[in-house]
Amino acid sequence: MIYLWRQDEEVAYWSSGGHGYSAVTFSQLSERIRGQRSDSRSLMYMVEIREDGGWKPIGSCHFRDFDAVSRSVIIGFTIGEKSYWGKGYGTRALRVFVDLLFQRYNLHRIQLDTFDENRRAIRCYEKCGFVREGVLRKAFWTIHGYRDKIVMGLLREDWEKDRAGHEDGS
C-alpha cells in the first residue's frame, strides 16, 4: 500500500511536495520496513481503520531523528487513501500516534513540518495541539517550485493539559 500511495501524484504532492519517492523501489521500501528495530531512531507505523470486520490500511506515520537526550522526534504523517481525506480520520489517527509517542517514548517534544499551501494538513495538526513555531522562507521544494516551510511543534506540557481537559469533560 505505501508503495502505491507514494506513486500517486496527488498523494505524493500533499505528503512531500511530490518528490523523492520514485527513486525507491518496492523491494527497497519493503526491506526498509521489514528491517525496522524497536530501538531504532526512526520507525514507521500503519494507519488502519476497522472496516467490514477487518483492518484496512489507509495511511502511514513515522518518526525520525529520535533524540534520547532532548526526548524529541520529528514526525511524518500521510493518509494515502484519498477517499478518506477530509473525514476526520487523519486527525483521529494523529492523536493516537501522538499519544503513543508521548507515552511509550516519554517524549518532551514532537516536531513536524509541511509547506504553506498544505492548509488541510496544517488544520489537522492544529486540532491535535501543534503550534506554528516558525516559517523557513522558500525552504520546501515542491514540483511547483519553492514554498515556505511551516515548522510546528507540540510540547508534552501542552499535550498533558489537553488530555486533562478532555478527561474532565471540557
PDB file of C-alpha atoms in Angstrom, residues 73 75 98 102 108-113 125-126 128-134 150-156 158-159:
ATOM      1  CA  VAL A  73      11.356  13.363  17.480  1.00  0.00           C
ATOM      2  CA  ILE A  75       7.237  13.020  12.610  1.00  0.00           C
ATOM      3  CA  VAL A  98       0.951  11.499  19.378  1.00  0.00           C
ATOM      4  CA  PHE A 102       4.457  10.712  24.422  1.00  0.00           C
ATOM      5  CA  HIS A 108       9.236  16.134  25.737  1.00  0.00           C
ATOM      6  CA  ARG A 109       8.643  17.447  22.197  1.00  0.00           C
ATOM      7  CA  ILE A 110       7.267  16.372  18.825  1.00  0.00           C
ATOM      8  CA  GLN A 111       8.014  18.380  15.702  1.00  0.00           C
ATOM      9  CA  LEU A 112       6.710  18.254  12.152  1.00  0.00           C
ATOM     10  CA  ASP A 113       6.759  20.424   9.078  1.00  0.00           C
ATOM     11  CA  TYR A 125      -2.011  19.489  13.102  1.00  0.00           C
ATOM     12  CA  GLU A 126      -3.505  22.486  14.915  1.00  0.00           C
ATOM     13  CA  CYS A 128      -4.078  17.954  17.536  1.00  0.00           C
ATOM     14  CA  GLY A 129      -2.374  20.711  19.535  1.00  0.00           C
ATOM     15  CA  PHE A 130       0.593  21.546  17.321  1.00  0.00           C
ATOM     16  CA  VAL A 131       1.640  25.203  17.293  1.00  0.00           C
ATOM     17  CA  ARG A 132       3.303  27.082  14.456  1.00  0.00           C
ATOM     18  CA  GLU A 133       6.820  27.804  15.596  1.00  0.00           C
ATOM     19  CA  GLY A 134       8.332  29.281  12.517  1.00  0.00           C
ATOM     20  CA  ILE A 150       5.913  25.712   8.189  1.00  0.00           C
ATOM     21  CA  VAL A 151       7.548  24.214  11.298  1.00  0.00           C
ATOM     22  CA  MET A 152       5.157  23.119  14.051  1.00  0.00           C
ATOM     23  CA  GLY A 153       5.730  21.612  17.475  1.00  0.00           C
ATOM     24  CA  LEU A 154       3.872  20.048  20.373  1.00  0.00           C
ATOM     25  CA  LEU A 155       5.294  20.038  23.895  1.00  0.00           C
ATOM     26  CA  ARG A 156       4.494  17.409  26.494  1.00  0.00           C
ATOM     27  CA  ASP A 158       0.566  21.202  26.272  1.00  0.00           C
ATOM     28  CA  TRP A 159      -0.359  17.617  25.397  1.00  0.00           C
TER      29      TRP A 159
END
